[in-house]
């Protein structure tokens, strides 16, 4: 009886204040999780996980040695992907990151590519930004991947100790200059000889990932791989 009343109250509340799909802004049904079924099928998936020599991997050729690299979605302006990432980063919806991470993990498992990661490491954000936002969106993506791959997430391996300006409107050179010496490794033994999957939210120039990866490479990981929720064309 109590369960029935709770369900009726939930249904009534959803009529007054419907939960909206963060990608298309339409009301979610009770069976839909975080995003609507239509968007789940219509999102601009890259399928980079199926190809070792994909645009993300090529972007880092000659910059950092990588075993594999991929991104889940294409990011363009005024797109469903942009809506998702905006809600994730600025509208207190970290659960979107977890869902995107699960999607990444599922595709990595299905790809047939050897997934021998020792640890998953989310790209850290500065403690000031962490206080303001309340969470690191890349950590939620990493946790979603970990849920599928059953690989531990390490959040204290590397920190972002230099507060940098927002990267959004910077040109390529400014992004790299902005990130000079921004990261520091706190747990080198967690890196040396290990295969690390480094996780970020959106790849644009790749400056953030490159800076973080270069810091990790100072401590001789066996391999570095990259995964991101979105890739800017």
PDB file of C-alpha atoms in Angstrom:
ATOM      1  CA  UNK A   1       0.000   0.000   0.000  1.00  0.00           C
ATOM      2  CA  UNK A   2       2.787   2.407   0.981  1.00  0.00           C
ATOM      3  CA  UNK A   3       4.719   1.574  -2.189  1.00  0.00           C
ATOM      4  CA  UNK A   4       1.647   2.256  -4.318  1.00  0.00           C
ATOM      5  CA  UNK A   5       1.106   5.635  -2.672  1.00  0.00           C
ATOM      6  CA  UNK A   6       4.756   6.520  -3.162  1.00  0.00           C
ATOM      7  CA  UNK A   7       4.539   5.651  -6.861  1.00  0.00           C
ATOM      8  CA  UNK A   8       1.355   7.688  -7.260  1.00  0.00           C
ATOM      9  CA  UNK A   9       3.003  10.670  -5.560  1.00  0.00           C
ATOM     10  CA  UNK A  10       6.050  10.299  -7.780  1.00  0.00           C
ATOM     11  CA  UNK A  11       3.882  10.192 -10.904  1.00  0.00           C
ATOM     12  CA  UNK A  12       1.942  13.253  -9.749  1.00  0.00           C
ATOM     13  CA  UNK A  13       5.153  15.160  -8.993  1.00  0.00           C
ATOM     14  CA  UNK A  14       6.584  14.260 -12.394  1.00  0.00           C
ATOM     15  CA  UNK A  15       3.495  15.744 -14.033  1.00  0.00           C
ATOM     16  CA  UNK A  16       4.016  19.039 -12.220  1.00  0.00           C
ATOM     17  CA  UNK A  17       7.820  19.077 -12.429  1.00  0.00           C
ATOM     18  CA  UNK A  18       8.881  16.696 -15.183  1.00  0.00           C
ATOM     19  CA  UNK A  19      12.496  15.615 -15.339  1.00  0.00           C
ATOM     20  CA  UNK A  20      13.845  16.745 -18.690  1.00  0.00           C
ATOM     21  CA  UNK A  21      16.322  15.078 -21.012  1.00  0.00           C
ATOM     22  CA  UNK A  22      19.519  17.158 -20.780  1.00  0.00           C
ATOM     23  CA  UNK A  23      20.218  16.584 -24.465  1.00  0.00           C
ATOM     24  CA  UNK A  24      16.893  17.622 -26.031  1.00  0.00           C
ATOM     25  CA  UNK A  25      14.897  19.145 -23.133  1.00  0.00           C
ATOM     26  CA  UNK A  26      11.898  16.824 -23.522  1.00  0.00           C
ATOM     27  CA  UNK A  27      10.280  15.134 -20.464  1.00  0.00           C
ATOM     28  CA  UNK A  28      11.736  11.759 -19.512  1.00  0.00           C
ATOM     29  CA  UNK A  29       9.495   8.764 -18.989  1.00  0.00           C
ATOM     30  CA  UNK A  30       9.782   6.615 -15.866  1.00  0.00           C
ATOM     31  CA  UNK A  31      11.723   3.992 -17.819  1.00  0.00           C
ATOM     32  CA  UNK A  32      14.330   6.415 -19.166  1.00  0.00           C
ATOM     33  CA  UNK A  33      17.637   6.915 -17.357  1.00  0.00           C
ATOM     34  CA  UNK A  34      19.205  10.396 -17.470  1.00  0.00           C
ATOM     35  CA  UNK A  35      18.641  10.883 -21.224  1.00  0.00           C
ATOM     36  CA  UNK A  36      15.700   9.919 -23.420  1.00  0.00           C
ATOM     37  CA  UNK A  37      15.790   6.801 -25.569  1.00  0.00           C
ATOM     38  CA  UNK A  38      15.638   8.830 -28.789  1.00  0.00           C
ATOM     39  CA  UNK A  39      18.720  10.830 -27.843  1.00  0.00           C
ATOM     40  CA  UNK A  40      20.523   7.696 -26.699  1.00  0.00           C
ATOM     41  CA  UNK A  41      20.170   6.362 -30.250  1.00  0.00           C
ATOM     42  CA  UNK A  42      20.612   9.703 -32.056  1.00  0.00           C
ATOM     43  CA  UNK A  43      23.676  11.069 -30.265  1.00  0.00           C
ATOM     44  CA  UNK A  44      26.638  11.657 -32.623  1.00  0.00           C
ATOM     45  CA  UNK A  45      28.762   8.650 -31.659  1.00  0.00           C
ATOM     46  CA  UNK A  46      32.271   8.650 -33.121  1.00  0.00           C
ATOM     47  CA  UNK A  47      32.957   4.883 -33.074  1.00  0.00           C
ATOM     48  CA  UNK A  48      36.617   5.786 -32.549  1.00  0.00           C
ATOM     49  CA  UNK A  49      36.952   2.802 -30.224  1.00  0.00           C
ATOM     50  CA  UNK A  50      36.768   0.545 -33.296  1.00  0.00           C
ATOM     51  CA  UNK A  51      39.803   2.112 -34.970  1.00  0.00           C
ATOM     52  CA  UNK A  52      43.246   2.517 -33.411  1.00  0.00           C
ATOM     53  CA  UNK A  53      44.209   5.216 -35.945  1.00  0.00           C
ATOM     54  CA  UNK A  54      41.239   7.466 -35.254  1.00  0.00           C
ATOM     55  CA  UNK A  55      41.231  11.315 -35.167  1.00  0.00           C
ATOM     56  CA  UNK A  56      41.856  11.457 -31.409  1.00  0.00           C
ATOM     57  CA  UNK A  57      44.844   9.126 -31.654  1.00  0.00           C
ATOM     58  CA  UNK A  58      46.221  11.051 -34.644  1.00  0.00           C
ATOM     59  CA  UNK A  59      45.837  14.347 -32.804  1.00  0.00           C
ATOM     60  CA  UNK A  60      48.455  13.186 -30.294  1.00  0.00           C
ATOM     61  CA  UNK A  61      50.878  11.574 -32.744  1.00  0.00           C
ATOM     62  CA  UNK A  62      54.340  12.958 -32.103  1.00  0.00           C
ATOM     63  CA  UNK A  63      53.138  14.680 -28.940  1.00  0.00           C
ATOM     64  CA  UNK A  64      52.676  11.893 -26.396  1.00  0.00           C
ATOM     65  CA  UNK A  65      53.119   8.114 -26.764  1.00  0.00           C
ATOM     66  CA  UNK A  66      49.743   6.404 -26.436  1.00  0.00           C
ATOM     67  CA  UNK A  67      48.577   2.829 -26.611  1.00  0.00           C
ATOM     68  CA  UNK A  68      44.964   3.695 -27.458  1.00  0.00           C
ATOM     69  CA  UNK A  69      42.849   6.849 -27.609  1.00  0.00           C
ATOM     70  CA  UNK A  70      39.143   7.460 -28.164  1.00  0.00           C
ATOM     71  CA  UNK A  71      36.216   9.777 -27.540  1.00  0.00           C
ATOM     72  CA  UNK A  72      32.572   8.785 -27.313  1.00  0.00           C
ATOM     73  CA  UNK A  73      30.777  11.684 -29.036  1.00  0.00           C
ATOM     74  CA  UNK A  74      31.401  14.425 -31.563  1.00  0.00           C
ATOM     75  CA  UNK A  75      31.087  17.891 -30.050  1.00  0.00           C
ATOM     76  CA  UNK A  76      29.735  20.744 -32.159  1.00  0.00           C
ATOM     77  CA  UNK A  77      28.114  24.030 -31.201  1.00  0.00           C
ATOM     78  CA  UNK A  78      24.374  24.021 -30.478  1.00  0.00           C
ATOM     79  CA  UNK A  79      24.283  20.227 -30.513  1.00  0.00           C
ATOM     80  CA  UNK A  80      22.935  17.588 -28.166  1.00  0.00           C
ATOM     81  CA  UNK A  81      26.490  16.850 -27.083  1.00  0.00           C
ATOM     82  CA  UNK A  82      27.034  20.482 -26.146  1.00  0.00           C
ATOM     83  CA  UNK A  83      23.793  20.415 -24.158  1.00  0.00           C
ATOM     84  CA  UNK A  84      24.943  17.318 -22.277  1.00  0.00           C
ATOM     85  CA  UNK A  85      28.383  18.705 -21.487  1.00  0.00           C
ATOM     86  CA  UNK A  86      26.927  22.036 -20.375  1.00  0.00           C
ATOM     87  CA  UNK A  87      24.530  20.300 -17.994  1.00  0.00           C
ATOM     88  CA  UNK A  88      27.356  18.088 -16.720  1.00  0.00           C
ATOM     89  CA  UNK A  89      29.830  20.898 -16.060  1.00  0.00           C
ATOM     90  CA  UNK A  90      27.690  23.854 -15.097  1.00  0.00           C
ATOM     91  CA  UNK A  91      24.221  22.660 -14.035  1.00  0.00           C
ATOM     92  CA  UNK A  92      25.079  20.256 -11.213  1.00  0.00           C
ATOM     93  CA  UNK A  93      24.267  17.064 -13.089  1.00  0.00           C
ATOM     94  CA  UNK A  94      27.318  14.844 -12.475  1.00  0.00           C
ATOM     95  CA  UNK A  95      25.193  11.737 -13.096  1.00  0.00           C
ATOM     96  CA  UNK A  96      25.398  12.564 -16.811  1.00  0.00           C
ATOM     97  CA  UNK A  97      29.148  12.028 -16.594  1.00  0.00           C
ATOM     98  CA  UNK A  98      28.655   8.644 -14.978  1.00  0.00           C
ATOM     99  CA  UNK A  99      26.249   7.597 -17.742  1.00  0.00           C
ATOM    100  CA  UNK A 100      28.648   8.743 -20.461  1.00  0.00           C
ATOM    101  CA  UNK A 101      31.408   6.827 -18.715  1.00  0.00           C
ATOM    102  CA  UNK A 102      29.292   3.682 -18.708  1.00  0.00           C
ATOM    103  CA  UNK A 103      28.743   4.133 -22.444  1.00  0.00           C
ATOM    104  CA  UNK A 104      32.504   4.454 -22.975  1.00  0.00           C
ATOM    105  CA  UNK A 105      33.154   1.348 -20.888  1.00  0.00           C
ATOM    106  CA  UNK A 106      30.589  -0.676 -22.820  1.00  0.00           C
ATOM    107  CA  UNK A 107      32.180   0.276 -26.115  1.00  0.00           C
ATOM    108  CA  UNK A 108      35.690  -0.490 -24.901  1.00  0.00           C
ATOM    109  CA  UNK A 109      34.537  -3.930 -23.784  1.00  0.00           C
ATOM    110  CA  UNK A 110      32.805  -4.578 -27.098  1.00  0.00           C
ATOM    111  CA  UNK A 111      35.700  -3.317 -29.211  1.00  0.00           C
ATOM    112  CA  UNK A 112      37.880  -6.412 -28.824  1.00  0.00           C
ATOM    113  CA  UNK A 113      40.881  -4.170 -28.127  1.00  0.00           C
ATOM    114  CA  UNK A 114      42.906  -5.467 -25.194  1.00  0.00           C
ATOM    115  CA  UNK A 115      41.802  -3.632 -22.066  1.00  0.00           C
ATOM    116  CA  UNK A 116      44.588  -4.315 -19.593  1.00  0.00           C
ATOM    117  CA  UNK A 117      44.365  -1.056 -17.672  1.00  0.00           C
ATOM    118  CA  UNK A 118      45.764  -1.096 -14.161  1.00  0.00           C
ATOM    119  CA  UNK A 119      44.151   2.172 -13.123  1.00  0.00           C
ATOM    120  CA  UNK A 120      41.787   4.809 -14.454  1.00  0.00           C
ATOM    121  CA  UNK A 121      42.934   8.358 -13.698  1.00  0.00           C
ATOM    122  CA  UNK A 122      40.583  11.310 -14.264  1.00  0.00           C
ATOM    123  CA  UNK A 123      42.204  14.592 -15.280  1.00  0.00           C
ATOM    124  CA  UNK A 124      42.088  16.639 -12.056  1.00  0.00           C
ATOM    125  CA  UNK A 125      40.691  20.133 -11.688  1.00  0.00           C
ATOM    126  CA  UNK A 126      42.115  22.777  -9.349  1.00  0.00           C
ATOM    127  CA  UNK A 127      40.819  22.671  -5.771  1.00  0.00           C
ATOM    128  CA  UNK A 128      39.286  26.148  -6.123  1.00  0.00           C
ATOM    129  CA  UNK A 129      37.218  25.042  -9.126  1.00  0.00           C
ATOM    130  CA  UNK A 130      36.374  21.823  -7.308  1.00  0.00           C
ATOM    131  CA  UNK A 131      34.979  23.823  -4.381  1.00  0.00           C
ATOM    132  CA  UNK A 132      32.954  26.058  -6.684  1.00  0.00           C
ATOM    133  CA  UNK A 133      31.535  23.241  -8.815  1.00  0.00           C
ATOM    134  CA  UNK A 134      31.327  20.644  -6.079  1.00  0.00           C
ATOM    135  CA  UNK A 135      32.715  17.800  -8.194  1.00  0.00           C
ATOM    136  CA  UNK A 136      35.166  16.913 -10.947  1.00  0.00           C
ATOM    137  CA  UNK A 137      33.146  15.972 -14.031  1.00  0.00           C
ATOM    138  CA  UNK A 138      35.991  13.823 -15.384  1.00  0.00           C
ATOM    139  CA  UNK A 139      35.959  11.789 -12.181  1.00  0.00           C
ATOM    140  CA  UNK A 140      32.298  10.899 -12.752  1.00  0.00           C
ATOM    141  CA  UNK A 141      33.106   9.830 -16.316  1.00  0.00           C
ATOM    142  CA  UNK A 142      35.993   7.729 -14.956  1.00  0.00           C
ATOM    143  CA  UNK A 143      33.695   6.130 -12.362  1.00  0.00           C
ATOM    144  CA  UNK A 144      31.223   5.180 -15.087  1.00  0.00           C
ATOM    145  CA  UNK A 145      33.997   3.543 -17.108  1.00  0.00           C
ATOM    146  CA  UNK A 146      35.209   1.740 -13.994  1.00  0.00           C
ATOM    147  CA  UNK A 147      31.704   0.403 -13.348  1.00  0.00           C
ATOM    148  CA  UNK A 148      31.820  -1.410 -16.691  1.00  0.00           C
ATOM    149  CA  UNK A 149      35.504  -2.389 -16.865  1.00  0.00           C
ATOM    150  CA  UNK A 150      35.936  -3.253 -13.170  1.00  0.00           C
ATOM    151  CA  UNK A 151      39.180  -1.283 -13.012  1.00  0.00           C
ATOM    152  CA  UNK A 152      39.957   0.911  -9.981  1.00  0.00           C
ATOM    153  CA  UNK A 153      39.851   4.704 -10.251  1.00  0.00           C
ATOM    154  CA  UNK A 154      42.754   6.656  -8.735  1.00  0.00           C
ATOM    155  CA  UNK A 155      41.882  10.269  -7.925  1.00  0.00           C
ATOM    156  CA  UNK A 156      44.928  11.202  -5.827  1.00  0.00           C
ATOM    157  CA  UNK A 157      47.676  10.106  -8.213  1.00  0.00           C
ATOM    158  CA  UNK A 158      47.989  13.501  -9.874  1.00  0.00           C
ATOM    159  CA  UNK A 159      46.741  16.930  -8.827  1.00  0.00           C
ATOM    160  CA  UNK A 160      46.251  20.217 -10.625  1.00  0.00           C
ATOM    161  CA  UNK A 161      48.181  22.522  -8.326  1.00  0.00           C
ATOM    162  CA  UNK A 162      48.376  25.523 -10.661  1.00  0.00           C
ATOM    163  CA  UNK A 163      45.133  27.422 -11.059  1.00  0.00           C
ATOM    164  CA  UNK A 164      44.652  28.162 -14.745  1.00  0.00           C
ATOM    165  CA  UNK A 165      42.298  30.448 -16.590  1.00  0.00           C
ATOM    166  CA  UNK A 166      39.327  28.896 -18.338  1.00  0.00           C
ATOM    167  CA  UNK A 167      40.392  27.269 -21.592  1.00  0.00           C
ATOM    168  CA  UNK A 168      37.142  27.778 -23.497  1.00  0.00           C
ATOM    169  CA  UNK A 169      38.043  30.954 -25.427  1.00  0.00           C
ATOM    170  CA  UNK A 170      41.811  30.486 -25.621  1.00  0.00           C
ATOM    171  CA  UNK A 171      43.638  29.924 -28.862  1.00  0.00           C
ATOM    172  CA  UNK A 172      45.792  26.809 -29.270  1.00  0.00           C
ATOM    173  CA  UNK A 173      49.128  28.354 -28.183  1.00  0.00           C
ATOM    174  CA  UNK A 174      47.500  30.106 -25.213  1.00  0.00           C
ATOM    175  CA  UNK A 175      45.994  26.803 -24.054  1.00  0.00           C
ATOM    176  CA  UNK A 176      49.410  25.128 -23.962  1.00  0.00           C
ATOM    177  CA  UNK A 177      51.052  28.133 -22.306  1.00  0.00           C
ATOM    178  CA  UNK A 178      48.233  28.286 -19.771  1.00  0.00           C
ATOM    179  CA  UNK A 179      48.871  24.681 -18.707  1.00  0.00           C
ATOM    180  CA  UNK A 180      52.643  24.853 -18.371  1.00  0.00           C
ATOM    181  CA  UNK A 181      53.610  23.024 -15.141  1.00  0.00           C
ATOM    182  CA  UNK A 182      49.969  22.836 -14.041  1.00  0.00           C
ATOM    183  CA  UNK A 183      50.043  19.218 -12.784  1.00  0.00           C
ATOM    184  CA  UNK A 184      51.967  17.335 -10.108  1.00  0.00           C
ATOM    185  CA  UNK A 185      52.190  13.608  -9.391  1.00  0.00           C
ATOM    186  CA  UNK A 186      51.635  12.657  -5.753  1.00  0.00           C
ATOM    187  CA  UNK A 187      51.763   8.863  -6.077  1.00  0.00           C
ATOM    188  CA  UNK A 188      54.524   7.937  -8.545  1.00  0.00           C
ATOM    189  CA  UNK A 189      54.462   4.250  -7.523  1.00  0.00           C
ATOM    190  CA  UNK A 190      50.888   4.049  -8.800  1.00  0.00           C
ATOM    191  CA  UNK A 191      52.157   5.042 -12.247  1.00  0.00           C
ATOM    192  CA  UNK A 192      55.531   3.360 -12.736  1.00  0.00           C
ATOM    193  CA  UNK A 193      55.171   0.218 -14.818  1.00  0.00           C
ATOM    194  CA  UNK A 194      51.369   0.518 -14.995  1.00  0.00           C
ATOM    195  CA  UNK A 195      48.915   0.934 -17.854  1.00  0.00           C
ATOM    196  CA  UNK A 196      46.994   4.129 -17.083  1.00  0.00           C
ATOM    197  CA  UNK A 197      43.719   5.125 -18.738  1.00  0.00           C
ATOM    198  CA  UNK A 198      43.602   8.926 -18.536  1.00  0.00           C
ATOM    199  CA  UNK A 199      40.053  10.323 -18.727  1.00  0.00           C
ATOM    200  CA  UNK A 200      38.812  13.808 -19.635  1.00  0.00           C
ATOM    201  CA  UNK A 201      35.482  15.365 -20.573  1.00  0.00           C
ATOM    202  CA  UNK A 202      36.044  17.175 -23.905  1.00  0.00           C
ATOM    203  CA  UNK A 203      39.062  17.116 -26.220  1.00  0.00           C
ATOM    204  CA  UNK A 204      39.557  20.332 -28.174  1.00  0.00           C
ATOM    205  CA  UNK A 205      43.237  21.072 -28.777  1.00  0.00           C
ATOM    206  CA  UNK A 206      44.249  18.268 -26.423  1.00  0.00           C
ATOM    207  CA  UNK A 207      46.371  20.699 -24.390  1.00  0.00           C
ATOM    208  CA  UNK A 208      45.010  19.610 -21.002  1.00  0.00           C
ATOM    209  CA  UNK A 209      45.432  15.918 -21.700  1.00  0.00           C
ATOM    210  CA  UNK A 210      48.905  16.449 -23.134  1.00  0.00           C
ATOM    211  CA  UNK A 211      50.053  18.456 -20.124  1.00  0.00           C
ATOM    212  CA  UNK A 212      48.683  15.872 -17.708  1.00  0.00           C
ATOM    213  CA  UNK A 213      50.077  12.960 -19.731  1.00  0.00           C
ATOM    214  CA  UNK A 214      53.532  14.548 -19.895  1.00  0.00           C
ATOM    215  CA  UNK A 215      53.513  14.854 -16.111  1.00  0.00           C
ATOM    216  CA  UNK A 216      52.537  11.188 -15.750  1.00  0.00           C
ATOM    217  CA  UNK A 217      55.221  10.152 -18.253  1.00  0.00           C
ATOM    218  CA  UNK A 218      57.912  11.565 -15.982  1.00  0.00           C
ATOM    219  CA  UNK A 219      57.264   8.517 -13.778  1.00  0.00           C
ATOM    220  CA  UNK A 220      57.550   5.854 -16.479  1.00  0.00           C
ATOM    221  CA  UNK A 221      54.143   4.223 -16.902  1.00  0.00           C
ATOM    222  CA  UNK A 222      54.169   1.058 -18.983  1.00  0.00           C
ATOM    223  CA  UNK A 223      51.481   2.560 -21.232  1.00  0.00           C
ATOM    224  CA  UNK A 224      49.154   5.525 -21.378  1.00  0.00           C
ATOM    225  CA  UNK A 225      45.719   5.406 -23.019  1.00  0.00           C
ATOM    226  CA  UNK A 226      43.139   8.167 -23.356  1.00  0.00           C
ATOM    227  CA  UNK A 227      39.344   8.271 -23.234  1.00  0.00           C
ATOM    228  CA  UNK A 228      37.046  11.282 -23.345  1.00  0.00           C
ATOM    229  CA  UNK A 229      33.329  11.867 -23.449  1.00  0.00           C
ATOM    230  CA  UNK A 230      33.501  14.187 -26.455  1.00  0.00           C
ATOM    231  CA  UNK A 231      35.770  15.346 -29.238  1.00  0.00           C
ATOM    232  CA  UNK A 232      35.550  18.727 -30.949  1.00  0.00           C
ATOM    233  CA  UNK A 233      35.721  18.392 -34.723  1.00  0.00           C
TER     234      UNK A 233
END
